[in-house]
Short mmCIF file of C-alpha atoms in Angstrom, two decimals:
data_model
loop_
_atom_site.label_atom_id
_atom_site.label_comp_id
_atom_site.label_asym_id
_atom_site.label_seq_id
_atom_site.Cartn_x
_atom_site.Cartn_y
_atom_site.Cartn_z
CA MET A 380 146.09 53.32 50.53
CA MET A 381 142.14 53.85 50.98
CA SER A 382 140.98 50.38 50.94
CA SER A 383 137.83 48.46 52.24
CA VAL A 384 138.56 45.06 50.97
CA GLN A 385 142.04 43.15 51.04
CA TYR A 386 142.37 39.97 49.51
CA TYR A 387 145.58 37.85 50.27
CA LEU A 388 147.14 34.99 48.50
CA ILE A 389 148.63 32.89 50.96
CA ALA A 390 151.36 30.26 50.87
CA GLY A 391 150.57 27.15 53.23
CA ARG A 392 150.67 23.57 53.82
CA GLY A 393 148.46 20.91 55.18
CA CYS A 394 144.84 21.55 53.94
CA ARG A 395 142.11 19.37 54.82
CA GLY A 396 138.18 19.39 54.27
CA GLU A 397 135.44 19.95 56.31
CA ALA A 398 131.88 19.30 55.35
CA ASN A 399 129.02 21.39 56.96
CA SER A 400 126.18 19.08 57.78
CA SER A 401 123.40 21.59 56.98
CA SER A 402 124.52 21.90 53.43
CA ASN A 403 126.88 20.74 50.56
CA TYR A 404 129.53 23.54 51.44
CA ILE A 405 133.05 21.84 51.96
CA ASN A 406 135.60 24.23 53.73
CA VAL A 407 139.05 22.76 52.67
CA ILE A 408 140.88 25.72 55.13
CA GLY A 409 143.72 23.47 56.98
CA GLY A 410 143.05 24.89 60.43
CA PHE A 411 142.88 28.19 62.28
CA VAL A 412 146.22 30.44 62.08
CA GLY A 413 147.85 30.92 65.36
CA VAL A 414 151.05 32.43 66.51
CA GLU A 415 154.05 30.80 68.36
CA GLY A 416 156.71 33.48 69.72
CA THR A 417 157.33 35.42 66.52
CA GLY A 418 155.82 32.93 63.96
CA PHE A 419 152.73 32.04 62.39
CA VAL A 420 151.65 28.35 62.70
CA VAL A 421 148.63 26.13 61.39
CA ASN A 422 148.27 23.06 63.30
CA GLY A 423 151.68 23.36 64.91
CA SER A 424 153.46 23.88 61.36
CA ALA A 425 155.18 27.30 60.11
CA PHE A 426 153.10 29.21 57.97
CA TYR A 427 154.02 31.94 55.37
CA PHE A 428 152.01 34.43 53.18
CA ASN A 429 152.37 35.61 49.88
CA GLY A 430 149.53 38.00 48.51
CA PHE A 431 147.60 40.88 47.34
CA ASN A 432 144.66 43.77 48.16
CA ALA A 433 141.71 43.96 46.28
CA TYR A 434 139.36 46.39 47.78
CA TRP A 435 136.50 45.74 45.48
CA LEU A 436 135.93 42.16 46.35
CA MET A 437 132.96 42.64 48.63
CA LEU A 438 131.39 45.17 46.58
CA VAL A 439 131.19 43.16 43.45
CA ALA A 440 130.52 40.04 45.26
CA ALA A 441 127.17 41.86 46.48
CA ASN A 442 126.33 42.45 43.12
CA ALA A 443 124.42 39.38 41.89
CA ASN A 444 125.49 39.95 38.11
CA ALA A 445 129.06 40.15 38.84
CA THR A 446 129.82 37.46 41.31
CA ALA A 447 131.57 35.65 38.68
CA ASN A 448 134.71 38.16 38.99
CA ALA A 449 134.92 37.26 42.59
CA THR A 450 134.96 33.57 41.91
CA ALA A 451 137.08 33.73 39.22
CA THR A 452 139.56 35.72 41.48
CA ALA A 453 139.48 32.83 43.93
CA THR A 454 139.69 30.36 41.58
CA ALA A 455 143.06 31.83 39.93
CA ASN A 456 144.68 32.22 43.27
CA ALA A 457 145.48 30.26 46.31
CA ASN A 458 144.48 32.52 49.48
CA ALA A 459 142.77 35.81 50.45
CA THR A 460 141.53 38.65 52.75
CA ALA A 461 138.41 40.52 52.57
CA THR A 462 137.31 43.59 54.81
CA ALA A 463 133.92 44.31 56.25
CA THR A 464 132.92 48.10 56.70
CA ALA A 465 128.99 47.76 55.97
CA THR A 466 126.00 46.18 57.32
CA ALA A 467 123.37 46.66 54.71
CA PRO A 468 122.09 43.14 53.90
CA GLN A 469 123.23 43.09 50.14
CA ARG A 470 127.01 43.76 51.55
CA GLY A 471 126.55 41.25 54.30
CA GLU A 472 125.59 38.65 51.72
CA GLY A 473 128.25 39.84 49.50
CA LEU A 474 130.59 39.25 52.16
CA ASP A 475 129.28 35.91 52.72
CA PHE A 476 129.65 34.81 49.54
CA VAL A 477 133.60 35.90 49.75
CA VAL A 478 134.05 34.20 52.62
CA SER A 479 132.31 30.85 51.48
CA GLU A 480 134.06 31.11 48.17
CA ALA A 481 137.59 31.57 49.99
CA GLY A 482 136.88 28.72 52.07
CA LYS A 483 135.93 26.17 49.27
CA HIS A 484 139.24 27.29 47.60
CA GLY A 485 141.50 27.07 50.75
CA ILE A 486 141.75 30.75 50.94
CA TYR A 487 142.40 32.59 54.03
CA LEU A 488 140.80 36.01 54.67
CA ILE A 489 141.86 39.01 56.66
CA LEU A 490 138.51 41.13 57.69
CA SER A 491 139.10 44.81 58.70
CA LEU A 492 136.47 46.53 60.52
CA VAL A 493 136.65 50.04 59.26
CA ASN A 494 138.66 52.32 57.16
CA ASN A 495 140.51 55.49 58.58
CA TYR A 496 139.30 57.38 55.28
CA LYS A 497 135.84 58.42 54.21
CA ASP A 498 135.86 55.76 51.36
CA PHE A 499 133.61 52.83 51.90
CA GLY A 500 131.91 54.26 55.30
CA GLY A 501 135.11 54.86 57.11
CA ARG A 502 135.72 56.31 60.63
CA PRO A 503 134.38 60.05 59.33
CA GLN A 504 131.07 58.32 58.71
CA TYR A 505 130.60 57.15 62.37
CA VAL A 506 131.60 60.67 63.58
CA GLU A 507 128.95 62.52 61.35
CA TRP A 508 126.30 59.85 62.89
CA ALA A 509 127.16 60.85 66.26
CA ARG A 510 127.03 64.62 65.34
CA ASP A 511 123.51 64.11 63.66
CA ARG A 512 122.56 62.52 67.10
CA GLY A 513 123.59 66.01 68.78
CA GLU A 514 127.12 64.67 70.01
CA ASN A 515 129.67 67.68 70.34
CA VAL A 516 132.23 66.08 67.94
CA THR A 517 134.29 68.42 66.11
CA SER A 518 136.83 66.18 64.37
CA ASP A 519 137.19 62.85 62.62
CA ASP A 520 139.62 61.79 65.25
CA ASP A 521 136.58 61.96 67.89
CA PHE A 522 136.19 58.20 66.47
CA TYR A 523 138.67 57.24 68.92
CA ARG A 524 137.60 59.44 71.87
CA ASN A 525 134.14 60.10 71.74
CA GLU A 526 132.00 57.17 73.80
CA ILE A 527 128.94 57.30 71.41
CA VAL A 528 131.16 56.70 68.62
CA LYS A 529 133.10 54.00 69.89
CA GLY A 530 129.57 52.50 70.94
CA TYR A 531 128.63 52.41 66.98
CA TYR A 532 132.05 50.83 66.40
CA LYS A 533 131.67 47.97 69.06
CA ASN A 534 127.97 47.38 67.62
CA HIS A 535 129.14 47.00 64.33
CA VAL A 536 132.04 44.78 65.29
CA LYS A 537 129.87 42.61 67.19
CA THR A 538 127.31 42.35 63.97
CA VAL A 539 130.19 41.08 61.92
CA VAL A 540 132.21 39.05 64.02
CA THR A 541 128.92 36.97 65.25
CA ARG A 542 127.31 37.08 61.71
CA VAL A 543 126.15 33.43 60.85
CA ASN A 544 127.03 33.17 56.87
CA THR A 545 124.16 32.37 55.05
CA ILE A 546 125.63 30.37 52.43
CA SER A 547 128.14 28.01 54.70
CA ARG A 548 125.98 28.37 57.97
CA VAL A 549 129.08 29.01 60.01
CA ALA A 550 129.40 31.92 62.17
CA TYR A 551 132.26 33.81 61.20
CA ARG A 552 134.11 33.83 64.51
CA ASP A 553 134.03 30.16 64.38
CA ASP A 554 135.13 29.82 60.54
CA PRO A 555 138.87 29.06 60.22
CA THR A 556 138.70 30.83 56.91
CA ILE A 557 139.29 34.31 58.80
CA LEU A 558 142.93 34.55 59.52
CA ALA A 559 142.58 37.58 61.52
CA TRP A 560 140.42 40.81 62.27
CA GLU A 561 141.84 43.84 61.51
CA LEU A 562 140.72 46.89 63.74
CA ILE A 563 141.32 49.68 61.24
CA ASN A 564 142.76 50.17 57.82
CA GLU A 565 145.74 52.68 58.27
CA PRO A 566 144.64 54.41 61.76
CA ARG A 567 145.98 58.01 62.26
CA CYS A 568 145.31 60.14 64.99
CA GLU A 569 146.69 63.79 64.17
CA ASP A 570 144.87 65.60 67.12
CA ASP A 571 147.05 63.55 69.44
CA LEU A 572 150.92 63.16 68.10
CA SER A 573 151.90 61.81 71.52
CA GLY A 574 150.08 58.41 70.61
CA ALA A 575 147.93 58.40 73.74
CA THR A 576 144.82 58.51 72.21
CA LEU A 577 145.38 55.65 69.67
CA GLN A 578 147.15 53.62 72.20
CA GLY A 579 144.11 53.59 74.40
CA TRP A 580 141.56 52.84 71.79
CA ILE A 581 143.71 49.68 70.23
CA ALA A 582 143.56 48.42 73.82
CA GLU A 583 140.01 48.92 74.33
CA MET A 584 138.99 47.60 70.94
CA GLY A 585 141.47 44.67 70.38
CA GLY A 586 139.92 43.59 73.82
CA TYR A 587 136.54 44.11 72.96
CA VAL A 588 137.13 42.02 69.80
CA LYS A 589 138.90 39.37 72.07
CA SER A 590 136.12 38.99 74.38
CA ILE A 591 133.65 38.00 71.85
CA ASP A 592 136.19 35.95 69.78
CA ARG A 593 139.06 33.85 71.15
CA ALA A 594 139.80 31.88 68.06
CA HIS A 595 140.87 34.44 65.68
CA LEU A 596 143.92 36.37 65.55
CA VAL A 597 143.90 40.59 65.94
CA GLU A 598 145.91 43.10 64.33
CA ILE A 599 145.45 46.80 64.10
CA GLY A 600 146.05 47.70 60.44
CA MET A 601 148.95 49.94 61.22
CA GLU A 602 151.59 51.60 58.30
CA GLY A 603 154.19 51.25 60.71
CA PHE A 604 155.14 54.86 61.31
CA TYR A 605 157.15 55.21 64.73
CA GLY A 606 156.32 57.91 67.59
CA ALA A 607 157.19 59.62 70.67
CA SER A 608 158.36 56.40 72.31
CA SER A 609 160.89 55.52 69.37
CA GLN A 610 163.04 58.86 68.59
CA PHE A 611 165.85 56.97 67.10
CA ARG A 612 163.45 54.86 64.61
CA LYS A 613 161.52 58.35 63.71
CA GLN A 614 164.45 58.55 61.12
CA PHE A 615 162.66 55.82 59.01
CA ASN A 616 159.48 57.92 58.97
CA PRO A 617 159.22 59.46 55.46
CA ASN A 618 160.33 62.76 55.58
CA GLY A 619 159.86 62.58 59.31
CA LEU A 620 156.32 62.55 59.21
CA VAL A 621 154.02 61.65 62.43
CA PHE A 622 150.42 60.50 62.52
CA GLY A 623 149.74 59.73 66.42
CA THR A 624 150.73 55.95 65.90
CA ASP A 625 153.76 54.49 67.46
CA PHE A 626 154.86 50.97 66.16
CA VAL A 627 156.22 49.75 69.02
CA PRO A 628 153.83 50.18 71.83
CA ASN A 629 150.86 49.93 69.73
CA ASN A 630 151.57 46.65 68.79
CA GLN A 631 152.81 45.56 72.33
CA VAL A 632 149.06 45.78 73.26
CA GLN A 633 148.16 42.24 74.85
CA GLY A 634 145.05 42.02 72.60
CA ILE A 635 147.27 42.51 69.43
CA ASP A 636 148.44 39.28 67.97
CA PHE A 637 150.83 40.37 65.18
CA ALA A 638 152.11 43.64 63.54
CA THR A 639 151.77 44.91 60.12
CA ILE A 640 153.49 47.47 57.86
CA HIS A 641 152.42 49.13 54.71
CA ALA A 642 155.11 51.23 52.10
CA TYR A 643 154.20 53.31 49.28
CA PRO A 644 157.97 54.84 48.68
CA GLY A 645 156.66 56.21 45.29
CA ILE A 646 154.04 58.54 47.19
CA TRP A 647 155.79 59.13 50.26
CA LEU A 648 159.18 60.00 48.48
CA SER A 649 158.09 61.20 45.17
CA ASN A 650 161.56 63.44 44.47
CA TRP A 651 163.65 60.38 45.23
CA THR A 652 165.09 58.40 42.20
CA ASN A 653 163.81 54.80 41.94
CA GLU A 654 167.15 53.59 43.45
CA GLU A 655 166.99 55.72 46.28
CA GLN A 656 163.15 54.48 46.81
CA LEU A 657 164.04 50.82 46.85
CA ARG A 658 166.80 51.62 49.29
CA TYR A 659 164.27 53.20 51.51
CA LEU A 660 162.01 50.35 51.28
CA ARG A 661 164.91 47.96 52.39
CA ASP A 662 165.73 49.88 55.38
CA TRP A 663 161.85 50.51 56.44
CA THR A 664 161.33 46.82 56.27
CA GLN A 665 164.63 45.98 58.46
CA ALA A 666 163.77 48.36 61.06
CA HIS A 667 160.46 46.85 61.48
CA VAL A 668 161.76 43.20 61.33
CA GLU A 669 164.44 44.10 64.14
CA ASP A 670 161.77 45.90 66.12
CA SER A 671 159.06 43.25 65.85
CA ALA A 672 162.08 40.60 67.08
CA ALA A 673 163.47 42.48 69.72
CA LEU A 674 160.79 44.60 71.16
CA VAL A 675 157.31 43.85 70.02
CA LYS A 676 158.30 39.79 70.19
CA LYS A 677 155.13 39.13 67.69
CA PRO A 678 154.94 38.20 63.99
CA LEU A 679 155.06 40.73 61.35
CA LEU A 680 153.44 41.05 58.09
CA PHE A 681 153.79 43.52 54.90
CA THR A 682 150.16 44.17 54.56
CA GLU A 683 150.42 46.89 51.69
CA PHE A 684 153.04 47.81 48.94
CA GLY A 685 152.99 48.91 45.51
CA LYS A 686 154.34 51.17 42.86
CA SER A 687 152.13 53.18 40.52
CA LEU A 688 152.64 53.04 36.79
CA ARG A 689 151.28 56.63 36.64
CA ASP A 690 154.29 57.88 38.75
CA SER A 691 156.99 59.82 37.04
CA GLY A 692 159.58 57.33 35.50
CA SER A 693 157.73 54.31 36.11
CA GLY A 694 156.98 51.33 34.25
CA VAL A 695 156.59 47.67 34.53
CA PRO A 696 160.38 47.08 35.25
CA GLN A 697 160.71 49.46 38.26
CA ARG A 698 157.29 48.16 39.43
CA ASP A 699 158.82 44.70 39.36
CA ALA A 700 162.08 45.82 41.03
CA LEU A 701 160.03 47.06 43.98
CA LEU A 702 158.27 43.70 44.31
CA GLU A 703 161.48 42.05 44.05
CA ALA A 704 163.11 44.13 46.79
CA ALA A 705 159.82 43.53 49.01
CA PHE A 706 159.76 39.71 48.53
CA ASP A 707 163.54 39.38 49.20
CA SER A 708 163.11 41.12 52.41
CA ILE A 709 160.29 38.88 53.27
CA TYR A 710 161.94 35.63 52.12
CA GLY A 711 165.08 36.67 53.90
CA SER A 712 163.26 37.10 57.00
CA ALA A 713 161.41 33.97 56.87
CA GLN A 714 164.53 31.80 55.95
CA ASN A 715 166.38 33.10 59.02
CA GLY A 716 163.34 32.46 61.30
CA GLY A 717 162.53 36.11 61.57
CA PRO A 718 159.23 37.64 62.27
CA LEU A 719 158.36 38.88 58.83
CA ALA A 720 156.41 35.81 57.26
CA GLY A 721 154.31 37.27 54.20
CA GLY A 722 153.65 40.34 52.04
CA LEU A 723 150.36 41.40 50.17
CA PHE A 724 151.02 43.65 47.15
CA TRP A 725 148.80 46.48 46.24
CA GLN A 726 146.53 45.59 44.25
CA LEU A 727 145.06 42.81 41.92
CA LEU A 728 142.65 42.94 39.53
CA THR A 729 141.11 40.35 36.86
CA ASP A 730 140.61 41.46 33.03
CA GLY A 731 137.79 43.54 31.90
CA MET A 732 137.94 45.85 35.52
CA ASP A 733 139.20 48.96 33.62
CA GLY A 734 137.14 51.16 35.87
CA LEU A 735 139.17 50.28 39.02
CA LYS A 736 142.68 50.74 37.61
CA ASP A 737 144.54 53.33 39.90
CA GLY A 738 148.14 52.50 38.30
CA TYR A 739 148.89 50.03 40.86
CA GLU A 740 146.64 47.26 39.26
CA ILE A 741 148.40 43.86 38.65
CA ILE A 742 146.42 41.93 36.10
CA LEU A 743 148.29 38.34 36.14
CA SER A 744 147.06 37.52 32.68
CA LEU A 745 148.49 40.63 31.41
CA ASN A 746 151.64 41.17 33.18
CA SER A 747 153.94 37.81 32.84
CA SER A 748 157.09 39.60 34.26
CA THR A 749 155.27 40.42 37.33
CA SER A 750 153.11 37.32 37.54
CA LYS A 751 156.34 35.43 37.32
CA ILE A 752 157.85 37.22 40.25
CA ILE A 753 154.84 36.61 42.35
CA SER A 754 154.63 32.86 41.50
CA ASN A 755 158.33 32.47 42.48
CA GLN A 756 157.71 34.31 46.14
CA SER A 757 154.81 31.72 46.63
CA LEU A 758 156.96 28.55 45.69
CA ARG A 759 159.89 29.49 47.34
CA LEU A 760 157.61 30.43 50.85
CA TRP A 761 155.67 27.12 50.20
CA ASN A 762 159.21 25.10 49.74
CA LEU A 763 160.22 26.87 53.10
CA ALA A 764 157.33 25.66 54.79
CA GLY A 765 157.77 22.48 53.74
CA LYS A 766 161.29 22.57 54.87
CA HIS A 767 160.33 23.62 58.39
CA GLN A 768 157.61 21.01 58.62
CA ALA A 769 160.15 18.35 57.53
CA ILE A 770 162.21 19.66 60.44
CA SER A 771 159.55 19.52 62.96
CA THR A 772 158.72 15.86 61.96
CA GLU A 773 162.18 14.71 62.54
CA THR A 774 162.72 16.63 65.91
CA ARG A 775 159.24 15.06 66.98
CA GLY A 776 160.33 11.48 65.85
#
């Protein structure tokens, strides 16, 4: 989906508080999230995720009259992720507010550094800036090739990663509230379906982020489409579509710490029945679980999935069924020591945000059945984390 801000509710254990000496700001995050093999860890203990997307969060926080929505969202939920795609002062201060509120509420963030689409100044804007400068760029996919454009992106990355939060006084690259940096939301390069262009860009930019921030994890932001190196797996691409991405080699890049997938069966397979879409969702997820474990050998996070209430034949029961199917796949993997450790549905809103409704919106206070499904997933992942923590303690003892 077109997103600039992602907001994740995360299930975890072992939080602690850290006071900043230059202010009254207290961060209760439990520590930097890391990876061990195909799992996520915090302070050596297994860590699992249950959450949501909220692309509006930073933009709302930039509006002094609307910051209550951002605070209310953080207060009502346990953990989160945000995206930074703009460097205007008010936007930067809005993101500062989101990050500081997240830290105060024990919320982890994933910050995505650019959008694939034109929304919120995505990669087409970078290409347009280069064109205005006189560069011979003819396609939005020149974002991945043109050295001037890549320089613009690196400048933006450095500005965000090294930014010092005006509220907490902590540099972003030193803040454990940030779980990971996402290189780009839903990258695609249809000018080069071989995957070579994107593969090179991922290696270059993943390495660049790591060169200025060794503390945080880095992920690509992929939907999970297979490419030329995975001919058999391409059967799982909806309708056989390819977009110049290749799940396995893209995520095998050294500077990438974990893999991601998205799934929107209602969009991808709109002519299929709801039951057929659920079966596809399970198969899509399982293929990526298997490949993350055996080939990529890194953790996996399901960072976007949802079902629109505007789809033909769709209502709350059908949406709930999709959420349950996704959550069951996630929990099944986590319970068996697999790489899939969490999921983040699209999208969460708070009451009164009618202008942002897109059919996918979930308002917890107005959707009791959906809220219960989400809460149950958080609870069982929380309990699983506690069980693993106890086993680890017994082993060390």
